[in-house]
Coordinates of C-alpha atoms and ligand atoms in Angstrom, one line a residue:
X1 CA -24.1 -1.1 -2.7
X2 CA -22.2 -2.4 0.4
X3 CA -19.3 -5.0 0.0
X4 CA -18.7 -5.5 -3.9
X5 CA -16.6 -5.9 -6.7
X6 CA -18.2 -4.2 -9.1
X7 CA -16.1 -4.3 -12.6
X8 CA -15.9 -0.4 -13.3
X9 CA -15.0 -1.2 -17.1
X10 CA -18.8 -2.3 -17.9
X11 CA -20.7 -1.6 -14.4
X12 CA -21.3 -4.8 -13.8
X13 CA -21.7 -6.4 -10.3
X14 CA -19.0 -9.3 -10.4
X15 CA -19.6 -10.6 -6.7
X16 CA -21.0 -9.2 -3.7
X17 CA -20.0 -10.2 0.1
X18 CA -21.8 -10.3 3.2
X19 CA -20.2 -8.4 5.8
X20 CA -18.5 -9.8 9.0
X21 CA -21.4 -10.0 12.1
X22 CA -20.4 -8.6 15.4
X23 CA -19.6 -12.6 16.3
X24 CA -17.4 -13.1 13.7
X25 CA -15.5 -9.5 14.6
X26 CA -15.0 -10.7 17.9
X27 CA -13.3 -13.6 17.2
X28 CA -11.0 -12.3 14.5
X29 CA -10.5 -9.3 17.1
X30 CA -9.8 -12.5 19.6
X31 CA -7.1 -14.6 17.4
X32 CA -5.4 -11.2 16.6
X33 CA -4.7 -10.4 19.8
X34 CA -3.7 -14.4 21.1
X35 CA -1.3 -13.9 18.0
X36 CA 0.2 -10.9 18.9
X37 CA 1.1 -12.8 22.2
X38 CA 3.4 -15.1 20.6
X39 CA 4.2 -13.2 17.4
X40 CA 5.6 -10.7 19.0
X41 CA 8.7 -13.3 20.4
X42 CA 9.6 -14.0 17.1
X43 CA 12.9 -12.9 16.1
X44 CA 13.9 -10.7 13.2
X45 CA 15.5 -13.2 11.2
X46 CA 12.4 -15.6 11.3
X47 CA 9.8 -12.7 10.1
X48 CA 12.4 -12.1 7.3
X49 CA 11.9 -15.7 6.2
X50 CA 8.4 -15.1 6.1
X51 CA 8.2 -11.9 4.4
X52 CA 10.6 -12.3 1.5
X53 CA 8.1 -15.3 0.9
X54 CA 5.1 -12.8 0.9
X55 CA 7.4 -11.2 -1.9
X56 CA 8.3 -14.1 -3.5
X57 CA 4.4 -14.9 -4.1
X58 CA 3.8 -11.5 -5.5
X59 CA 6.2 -11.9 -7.8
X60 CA 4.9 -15.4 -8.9
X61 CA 1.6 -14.3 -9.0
X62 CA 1.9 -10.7 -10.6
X63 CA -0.6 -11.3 -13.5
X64 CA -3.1 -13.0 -11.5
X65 CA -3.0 -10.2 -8.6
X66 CA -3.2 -7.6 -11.5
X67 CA -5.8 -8.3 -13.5
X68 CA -7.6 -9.1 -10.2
X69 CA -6.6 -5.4 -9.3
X70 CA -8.5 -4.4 -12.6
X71 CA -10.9 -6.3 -12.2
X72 CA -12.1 -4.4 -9.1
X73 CA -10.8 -0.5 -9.8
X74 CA -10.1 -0.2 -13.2
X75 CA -6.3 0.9 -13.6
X76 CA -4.5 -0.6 -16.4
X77 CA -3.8 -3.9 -16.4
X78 CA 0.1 -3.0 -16.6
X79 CA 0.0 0.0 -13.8
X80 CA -2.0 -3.4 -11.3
X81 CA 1.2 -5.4 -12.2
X82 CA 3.4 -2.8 -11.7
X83 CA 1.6 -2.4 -8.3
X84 CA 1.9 -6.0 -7.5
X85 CA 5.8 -5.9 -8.1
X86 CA 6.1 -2.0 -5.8
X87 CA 4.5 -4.5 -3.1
X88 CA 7.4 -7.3 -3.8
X89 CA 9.6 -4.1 -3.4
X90 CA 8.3 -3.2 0.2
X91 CA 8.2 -6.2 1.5
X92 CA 11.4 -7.4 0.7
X93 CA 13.1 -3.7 2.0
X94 CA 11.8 -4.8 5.6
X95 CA 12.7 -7.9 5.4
X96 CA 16.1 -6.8 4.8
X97 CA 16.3 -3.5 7.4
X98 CA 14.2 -3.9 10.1
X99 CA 16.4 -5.4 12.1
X100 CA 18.8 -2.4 11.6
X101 CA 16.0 0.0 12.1
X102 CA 15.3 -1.5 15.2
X103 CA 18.1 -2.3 16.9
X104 CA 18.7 -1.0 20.4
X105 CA 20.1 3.0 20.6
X106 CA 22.8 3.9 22.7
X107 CA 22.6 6.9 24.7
X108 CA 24.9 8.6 26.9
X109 CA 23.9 9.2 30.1
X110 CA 24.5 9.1 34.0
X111 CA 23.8 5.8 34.0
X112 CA 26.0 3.0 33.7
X113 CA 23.9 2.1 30.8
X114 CA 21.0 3.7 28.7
X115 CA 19.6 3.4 25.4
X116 CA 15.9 3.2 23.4
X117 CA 14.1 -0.3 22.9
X118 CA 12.3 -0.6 20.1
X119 CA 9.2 -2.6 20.8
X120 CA 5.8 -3.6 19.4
X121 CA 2.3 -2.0 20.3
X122 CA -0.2 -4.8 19.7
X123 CA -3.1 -4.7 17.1
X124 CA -3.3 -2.0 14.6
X125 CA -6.0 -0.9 12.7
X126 CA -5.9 -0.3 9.1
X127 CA -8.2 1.4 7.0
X128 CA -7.2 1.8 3.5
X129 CA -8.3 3.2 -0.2
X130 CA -9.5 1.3 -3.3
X131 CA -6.5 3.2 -5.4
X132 CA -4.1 1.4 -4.7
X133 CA -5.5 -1.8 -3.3
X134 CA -2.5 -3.5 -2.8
X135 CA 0.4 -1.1 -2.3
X136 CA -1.6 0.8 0.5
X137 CA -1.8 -1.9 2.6
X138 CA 1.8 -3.6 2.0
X139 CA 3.2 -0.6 2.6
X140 CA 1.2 -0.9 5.9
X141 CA 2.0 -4.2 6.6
X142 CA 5.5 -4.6 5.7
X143 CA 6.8 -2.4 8.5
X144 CA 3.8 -3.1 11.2
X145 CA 4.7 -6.7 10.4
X146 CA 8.6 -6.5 10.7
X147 CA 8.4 -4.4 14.2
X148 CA 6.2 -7.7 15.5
X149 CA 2.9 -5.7 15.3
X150 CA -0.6 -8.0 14.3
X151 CA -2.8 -6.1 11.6
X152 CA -6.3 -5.6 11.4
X153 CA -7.1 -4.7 7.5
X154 CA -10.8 -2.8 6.6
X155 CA -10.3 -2.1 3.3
X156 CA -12.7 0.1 1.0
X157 CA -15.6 -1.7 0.6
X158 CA -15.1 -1.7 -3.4
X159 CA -12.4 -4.1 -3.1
X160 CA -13.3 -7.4 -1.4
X161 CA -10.9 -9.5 -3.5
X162 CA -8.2 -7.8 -2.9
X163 CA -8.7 -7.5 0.6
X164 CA -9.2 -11.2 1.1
X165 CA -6.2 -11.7 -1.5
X166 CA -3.5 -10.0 0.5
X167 CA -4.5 -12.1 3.6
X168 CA -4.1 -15.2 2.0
X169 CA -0.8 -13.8 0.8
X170 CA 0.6 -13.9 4.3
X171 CA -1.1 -17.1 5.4
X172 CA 0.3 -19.0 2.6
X173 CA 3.6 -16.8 3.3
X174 CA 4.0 -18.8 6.8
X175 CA 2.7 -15.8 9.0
X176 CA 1.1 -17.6 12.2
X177 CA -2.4 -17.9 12.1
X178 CA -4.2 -13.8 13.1
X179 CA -1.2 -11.9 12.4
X180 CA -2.7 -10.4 9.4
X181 CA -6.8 -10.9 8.8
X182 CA -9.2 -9.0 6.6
X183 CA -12.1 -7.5 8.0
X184 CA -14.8 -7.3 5.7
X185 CA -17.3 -4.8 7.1
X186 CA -18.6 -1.5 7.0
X187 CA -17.1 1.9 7.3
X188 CA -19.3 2.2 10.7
X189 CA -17.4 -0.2 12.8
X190 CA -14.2 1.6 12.7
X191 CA -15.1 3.3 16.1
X192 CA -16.2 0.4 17.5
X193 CA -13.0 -1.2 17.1
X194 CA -11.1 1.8 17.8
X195 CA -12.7 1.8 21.0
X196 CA -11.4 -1.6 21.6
X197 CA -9.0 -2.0 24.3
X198 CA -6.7 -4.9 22.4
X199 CA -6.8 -2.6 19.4
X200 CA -4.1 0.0 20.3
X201 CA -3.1 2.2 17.2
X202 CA -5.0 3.1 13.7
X203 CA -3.8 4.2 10.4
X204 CA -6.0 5.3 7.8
X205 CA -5.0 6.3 4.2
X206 CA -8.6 8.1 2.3
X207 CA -10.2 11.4 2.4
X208 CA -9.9 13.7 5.2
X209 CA -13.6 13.1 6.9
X210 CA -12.5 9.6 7.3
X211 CA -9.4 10.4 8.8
X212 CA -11.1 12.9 10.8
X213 CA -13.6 10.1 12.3
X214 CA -10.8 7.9 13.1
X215 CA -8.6 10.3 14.6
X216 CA -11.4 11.4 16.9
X217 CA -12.5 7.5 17.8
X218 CA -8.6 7.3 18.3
X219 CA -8.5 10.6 20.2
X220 CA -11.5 9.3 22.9
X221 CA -9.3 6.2 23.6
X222 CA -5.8 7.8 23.5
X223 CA -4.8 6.1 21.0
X224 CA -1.9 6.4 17.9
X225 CA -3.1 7.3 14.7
X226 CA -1.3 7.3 10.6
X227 CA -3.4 10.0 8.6
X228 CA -2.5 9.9 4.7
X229 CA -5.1 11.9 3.4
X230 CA -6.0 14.0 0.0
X231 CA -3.4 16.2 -1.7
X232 CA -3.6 18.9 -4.3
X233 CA -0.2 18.7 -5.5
X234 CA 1.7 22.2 -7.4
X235 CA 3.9 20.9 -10.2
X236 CA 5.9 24.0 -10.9
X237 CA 7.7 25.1 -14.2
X238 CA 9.8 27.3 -14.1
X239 CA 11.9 29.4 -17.5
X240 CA 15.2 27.4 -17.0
X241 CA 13.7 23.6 -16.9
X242 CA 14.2 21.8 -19.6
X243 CA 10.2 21.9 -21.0
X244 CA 10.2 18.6 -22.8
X245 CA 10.9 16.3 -19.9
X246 CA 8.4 19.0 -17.5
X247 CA 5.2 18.4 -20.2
X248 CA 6.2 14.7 -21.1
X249 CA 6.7 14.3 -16.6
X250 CA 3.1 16.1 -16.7
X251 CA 1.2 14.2 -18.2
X252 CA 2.2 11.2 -16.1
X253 CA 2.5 12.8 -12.8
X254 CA -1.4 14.0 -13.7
X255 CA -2.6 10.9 -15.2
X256 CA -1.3 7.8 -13.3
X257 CA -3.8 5.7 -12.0
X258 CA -6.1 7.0 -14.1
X259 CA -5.6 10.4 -12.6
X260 CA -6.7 8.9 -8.7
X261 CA -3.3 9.3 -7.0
X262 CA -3.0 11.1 -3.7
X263 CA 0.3 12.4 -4.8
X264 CA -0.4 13.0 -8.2
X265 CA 0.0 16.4 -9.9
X266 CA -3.4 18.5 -9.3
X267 CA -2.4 22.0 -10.6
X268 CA 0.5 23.4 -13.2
X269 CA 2.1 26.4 -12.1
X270 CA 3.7 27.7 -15.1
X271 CA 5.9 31.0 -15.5
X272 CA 4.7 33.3 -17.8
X273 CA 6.7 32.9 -20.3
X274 CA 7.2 29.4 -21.4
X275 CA 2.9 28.7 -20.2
X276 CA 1.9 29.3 -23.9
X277 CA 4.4 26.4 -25.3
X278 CA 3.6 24.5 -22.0
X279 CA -0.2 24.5 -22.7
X280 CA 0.0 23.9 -26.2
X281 CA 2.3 20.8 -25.7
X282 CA 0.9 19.4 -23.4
X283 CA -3.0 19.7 -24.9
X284 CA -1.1 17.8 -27.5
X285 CA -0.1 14.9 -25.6
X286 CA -3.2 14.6 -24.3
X287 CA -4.7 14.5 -27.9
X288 CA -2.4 11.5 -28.6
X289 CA -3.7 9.2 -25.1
X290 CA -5.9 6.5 -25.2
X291 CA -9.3 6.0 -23.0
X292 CA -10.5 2.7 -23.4
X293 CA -10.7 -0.9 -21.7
X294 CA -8.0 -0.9 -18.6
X295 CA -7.2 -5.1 -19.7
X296 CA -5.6 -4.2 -23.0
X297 CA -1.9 -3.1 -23.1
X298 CA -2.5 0.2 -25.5
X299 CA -4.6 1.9 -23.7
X300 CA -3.0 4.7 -21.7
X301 CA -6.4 5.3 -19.5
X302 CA -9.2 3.2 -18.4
X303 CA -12.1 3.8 -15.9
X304 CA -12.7 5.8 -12.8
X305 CA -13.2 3.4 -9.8
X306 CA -17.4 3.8 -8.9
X307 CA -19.8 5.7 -10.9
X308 CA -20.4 8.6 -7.9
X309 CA -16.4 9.5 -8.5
X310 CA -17.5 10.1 -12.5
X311 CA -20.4 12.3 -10.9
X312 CA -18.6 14.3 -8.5
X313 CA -15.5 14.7 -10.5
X314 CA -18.2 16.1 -13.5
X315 CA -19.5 18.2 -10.8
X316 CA -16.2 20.0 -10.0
X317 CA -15.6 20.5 -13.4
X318 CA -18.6 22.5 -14.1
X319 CA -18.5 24.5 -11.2
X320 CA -14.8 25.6 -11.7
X321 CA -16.1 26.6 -15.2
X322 CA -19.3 28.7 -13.6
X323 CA -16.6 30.3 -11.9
X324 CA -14.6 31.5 -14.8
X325 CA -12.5 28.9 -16.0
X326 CA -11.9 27.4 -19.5
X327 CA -12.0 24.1 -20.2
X328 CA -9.1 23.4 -23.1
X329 CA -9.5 19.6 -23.9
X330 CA -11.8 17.2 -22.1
X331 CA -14.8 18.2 -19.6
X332 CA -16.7 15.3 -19.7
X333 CA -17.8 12.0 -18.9
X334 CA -18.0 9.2 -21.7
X335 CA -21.9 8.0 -22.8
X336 CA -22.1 4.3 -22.8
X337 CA -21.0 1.6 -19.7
X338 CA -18.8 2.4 -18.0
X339 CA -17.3 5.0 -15.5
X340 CA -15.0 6.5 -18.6
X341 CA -13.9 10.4 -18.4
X342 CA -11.9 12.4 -20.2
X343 CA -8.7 13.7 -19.8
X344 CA -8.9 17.2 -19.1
X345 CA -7.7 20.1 -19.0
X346 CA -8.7 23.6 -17.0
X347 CA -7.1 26.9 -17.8
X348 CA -8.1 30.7 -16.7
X349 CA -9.2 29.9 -13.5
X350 CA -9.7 32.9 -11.0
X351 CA -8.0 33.7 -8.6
X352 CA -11.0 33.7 -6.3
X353 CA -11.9 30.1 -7.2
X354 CA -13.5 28.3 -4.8
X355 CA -13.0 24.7 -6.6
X356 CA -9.3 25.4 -7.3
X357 CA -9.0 24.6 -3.2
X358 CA -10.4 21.1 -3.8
X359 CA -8.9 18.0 -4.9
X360 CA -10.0 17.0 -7.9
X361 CA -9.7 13.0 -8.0
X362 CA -9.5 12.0 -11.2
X363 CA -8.0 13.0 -14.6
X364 CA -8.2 16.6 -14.6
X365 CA -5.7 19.4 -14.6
X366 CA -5.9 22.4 -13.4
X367 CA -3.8 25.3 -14.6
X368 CA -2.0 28.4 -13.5
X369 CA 0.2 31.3 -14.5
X370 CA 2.9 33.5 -12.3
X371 CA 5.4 35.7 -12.8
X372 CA 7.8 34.4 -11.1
X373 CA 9.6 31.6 -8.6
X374 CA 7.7 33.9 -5.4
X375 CA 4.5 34.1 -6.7
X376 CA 4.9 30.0 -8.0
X377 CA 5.3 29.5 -4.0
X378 CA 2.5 31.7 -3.1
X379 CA 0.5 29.7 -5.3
X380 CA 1.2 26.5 -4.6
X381 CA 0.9 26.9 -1.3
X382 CA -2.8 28.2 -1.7
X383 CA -4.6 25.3 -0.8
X384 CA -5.4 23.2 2.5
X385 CA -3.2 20.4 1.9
X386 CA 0.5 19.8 1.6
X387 CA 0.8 16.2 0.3
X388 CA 3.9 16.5 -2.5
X389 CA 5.1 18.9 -4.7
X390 CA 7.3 18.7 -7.7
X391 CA 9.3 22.0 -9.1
X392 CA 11.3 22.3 -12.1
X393 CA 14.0 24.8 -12.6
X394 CA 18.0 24.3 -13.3
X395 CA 18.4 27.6 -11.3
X396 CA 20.2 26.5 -8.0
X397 CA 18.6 29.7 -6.2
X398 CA 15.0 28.8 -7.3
X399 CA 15.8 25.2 -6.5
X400 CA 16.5 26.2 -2.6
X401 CA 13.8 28.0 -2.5
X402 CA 10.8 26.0 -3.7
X403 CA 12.4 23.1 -1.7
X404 CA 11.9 25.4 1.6
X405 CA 8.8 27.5 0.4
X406 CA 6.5 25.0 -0.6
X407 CA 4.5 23.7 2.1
X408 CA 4.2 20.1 1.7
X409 CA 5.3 16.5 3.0
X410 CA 7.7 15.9 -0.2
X411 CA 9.3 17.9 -2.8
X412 CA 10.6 16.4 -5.9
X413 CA 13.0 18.5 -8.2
X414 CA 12.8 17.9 -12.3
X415 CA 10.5 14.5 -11.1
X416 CA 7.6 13.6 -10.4
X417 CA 6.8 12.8 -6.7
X418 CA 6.7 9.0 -5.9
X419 CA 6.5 7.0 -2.9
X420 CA 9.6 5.0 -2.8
X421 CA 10.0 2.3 0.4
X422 CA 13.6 3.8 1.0
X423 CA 11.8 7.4 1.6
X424 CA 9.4 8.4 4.5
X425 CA 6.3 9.0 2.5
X426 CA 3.4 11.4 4.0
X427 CA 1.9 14.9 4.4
X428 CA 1.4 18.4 6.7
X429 CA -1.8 20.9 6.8
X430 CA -5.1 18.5 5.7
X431 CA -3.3 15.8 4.2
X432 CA -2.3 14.1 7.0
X433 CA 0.2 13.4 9.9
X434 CA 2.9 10.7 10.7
X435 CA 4.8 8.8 7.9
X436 CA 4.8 5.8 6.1
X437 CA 7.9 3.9 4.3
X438 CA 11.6 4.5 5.0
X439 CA 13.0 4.2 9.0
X440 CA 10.4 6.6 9.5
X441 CA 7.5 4.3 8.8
X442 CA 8.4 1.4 11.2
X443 CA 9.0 3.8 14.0
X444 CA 5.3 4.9 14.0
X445 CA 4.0 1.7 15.7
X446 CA 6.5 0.9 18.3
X447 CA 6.9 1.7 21.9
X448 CA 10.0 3.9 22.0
X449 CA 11.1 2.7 25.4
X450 CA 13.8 4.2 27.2
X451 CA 16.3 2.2 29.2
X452 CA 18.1 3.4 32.3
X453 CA 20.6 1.0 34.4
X454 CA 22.2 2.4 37.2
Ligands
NAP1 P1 -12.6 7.2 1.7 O1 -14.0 7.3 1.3 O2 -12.1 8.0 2.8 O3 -12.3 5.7 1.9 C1 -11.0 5.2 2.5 C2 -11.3 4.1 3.5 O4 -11.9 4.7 4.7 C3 -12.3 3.1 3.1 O5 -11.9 1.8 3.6 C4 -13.6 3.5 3.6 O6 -14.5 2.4 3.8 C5 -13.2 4.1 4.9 N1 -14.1 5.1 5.5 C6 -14.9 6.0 4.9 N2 -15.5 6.7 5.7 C7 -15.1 6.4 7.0 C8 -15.4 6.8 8.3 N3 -16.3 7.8 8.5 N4 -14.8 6.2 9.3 C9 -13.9 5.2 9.1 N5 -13.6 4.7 7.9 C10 -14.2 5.3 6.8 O7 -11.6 7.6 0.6 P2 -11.7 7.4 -1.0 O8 -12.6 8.6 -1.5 O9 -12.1 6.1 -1.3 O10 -10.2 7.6 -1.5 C11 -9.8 8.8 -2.0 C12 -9.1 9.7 -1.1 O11 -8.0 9.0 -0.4 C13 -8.5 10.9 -1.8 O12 -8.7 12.0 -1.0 C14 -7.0 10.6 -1.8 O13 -6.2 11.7 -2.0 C15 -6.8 9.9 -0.5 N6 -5.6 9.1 -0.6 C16 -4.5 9.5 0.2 C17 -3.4 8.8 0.1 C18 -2.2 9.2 0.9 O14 -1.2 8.4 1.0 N7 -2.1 10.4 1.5 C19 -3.3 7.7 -0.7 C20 -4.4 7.3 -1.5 C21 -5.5 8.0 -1.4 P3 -15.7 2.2 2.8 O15 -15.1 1.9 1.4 O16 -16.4 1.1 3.4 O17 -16.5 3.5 2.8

């Protein structure tokens, strides 16, 4: 199927779109970059206006965004709004610091005068998932935006509506004309366009062989690139944390978005002596969750974005269990329409498996046991990403040193790791490099210029 919404609740194919011809490209490619001309002398204060009216709308129009959200990838109805109001969030945190953030730096030096310029690079590329259809690209936009950037959005090709949706959103916002288009097309003319001279910087957030083919179209051309790539998140209990909140934070940090998060918990590294009462509580709260229709307000999960995820997600399962493993709740997919699976769980997994290096998109948990807060480390770190991880311990000692040992982008103490505009957000190792959100974020598509005045 190419460009489609394709409601993943019953399978069935809601609209299709044509994608862009090379024409049309050309002349969205064209007005971005005779935007960018006159965008980019637009003062802070005036972007702000428009901005916090991008946030405004989202507000206004949460439930119609949401279900629209749904509609398309199949997270709850109240996780979409949710998702609408994070985007309110983002977009109103620019508005308010960019200025700040990029303000001239002094620096002392043999010149009368010196300092850093903060200025904007042009067109960016962005390339973004179907998981979070809005937040991934607001939390693009907001900064790219702000620092007087244009944007070029090619989302996944799963959600069309969305992707026309947030253009409209800054149209109707009072964003010139080309400062923020849609490009519906194909995954095959990212290089193209990356190989476009008024294109200068990419960002993708997906898997890591489409960050790897953008990094090398970028490479060729010289160009800046954003990778937010897969995770395989540790969440790590230890004897001391308080093992309510840890199972009840599990099952959350596991299962949000119906269990397709980036940053959500992959495998549970428990000590050995509280894993029995872990395991057994937290098989218990999965007992109590509801799989069912993403639309209605009780059910905790609905449907896994495209029918190939149910398949490859199945897949994984099975072969973690050829390797050893024990399946303790779950394992399959749901008969009937639908891209329904379970919520599962995996215990007894060798240490030799293969599988327990992959990331497992959707809502299944992997288990582990250690000894202690050393081995915990060793452990998490055993896999080719370094996304997020969460720890929980009261011990001050352990505290230091999972926040130094574990190998990762983020590390969230007694939580559950979030992306939060205030925070930079992003990974090391295979999930990625640069960062998105926080100061950090809107520094990644500037020209850092340095000034000298004799
Ligand atoms: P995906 O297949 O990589 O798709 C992501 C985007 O990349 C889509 O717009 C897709 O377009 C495009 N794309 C695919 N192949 C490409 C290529 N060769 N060249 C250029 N663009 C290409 O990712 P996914 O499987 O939908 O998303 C799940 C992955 O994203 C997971 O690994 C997840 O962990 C990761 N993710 C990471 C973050 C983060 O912040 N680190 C956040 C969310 C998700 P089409 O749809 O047209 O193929």
């Amino acid at each position: 199927m190419g460009i489609a919404t394709i409601n993943p609740a019953t399978g069935e194919i809601v609209k299709t779109y044509e994608p862009l011809a090379d024409w049309e490209i050309e002349n969205k490619v064209a007005l971005a970059q005779q935007a960018f001309e006159s965008y980019r002398q637009t003062t802070f204060e005036q972007r702000s206006q428009w901005m916090m009216a991008a946030a405004d709308l989202l507000e206004a129009e949460k439930e119609h965004f949401g279900k629209m959200i749904t509609l398309e990838m199949g997270k709850t109805l109240k996780s979409a709004i949710a998702e609408v109001e994070k985007c309110a969030w983002v977009c109103r945190y620019y508005a308010e610091n960019a200025a700040n953030f990029l303000a001239d730096v002094p620096g002392e030096t043999d010149a009368s005068r010196s300092f850093v310029r903060y200025q904007p690079l042009g067109i960016v590329l962005a390339v973004m998932p179907w998981n979070f259809p809005f937040w991934q690209v607001f939390r693009f936009a907001a900064p790219a935006l702000m620092a007087g950037n244009v944007g070029l959005l090619k989302h996944a090709s799963n959600v069309p509506q969305s992707a026309l949706a947030i253009e409209q959103i800054f149209q109707e916002s009072g964003f010139p004309s080309g400062v923020f288009q849609t490009l519906l097309i194909g995954a095959n003319k990212v290089a193209g366009l990356m190989a476009d001279d008024r294109i200068k910087a990419g960002t993708l957030t997906g898997s890591e062989p489409a960050g790897a083919s953008l990094a090398m179209a970028a490479g060729q051309e010289i160009k800046k690139v954003v990778l937010e790539l897969g995770g395989s998140d540790p969440f790590v209990v230890m004897p001391s944390a308080d093992l309510e909140a840890a199972v009840n934070t599990a099952v959350t940090a596991r299962l949000i978005n119906n269990g397709q998060s980036c940053i959500a918990a992959k495998r549970f590294i428990i000590a050995n002596s509280i894993a029995d009462e872990f395991e057994e509580k937290l098989v218990a709260k999965y007992k109590e969750l509801k799989v069912g229709d993403p639309m209605q307000p009780d059910t905790d999960i609905g449907p896994l974005a495209t029918r190939s995820i149910v398949k490859e997600l199945d897949e994984q399962v099975q072969a973690i269990v050829n390797e050893g493993a024990r399946v303790l709740i779950g394992g399959k997919a749901l008969d009937g329409p639908g891209n329904y699976y379970l919520p599962t769980i995996v215990t007894d997994i060798p240490a030799t498996s293969k599988m327990a290096q992959e990331e497992f998109f959707g809502p299944v948990a992997l288990l582990f046991r250690v000894a202690d807060v050393h081995e915990a480390i060793q452990v998490a770190n055993n896999i080719p990403f370094g996304l997020g991880g969460s720890a929980w311990t009261n011990d001050p000692e352990e505290q230091e040193l999972l926040i130094n040992g574990i190998e990762a982008g983020a590390v969230f103490i007694n939580g559950m790791v979030k992306s939060d505009p205030r925070l930079p957000f992003g990974g090391i190792k295979r999930s990625g490099f640069g960062r998105e959100l926080g100061i950090q974020g809107i520094h990644e598509f500037v020209n850092i210029k340095t000034v000298w005045i004799k």
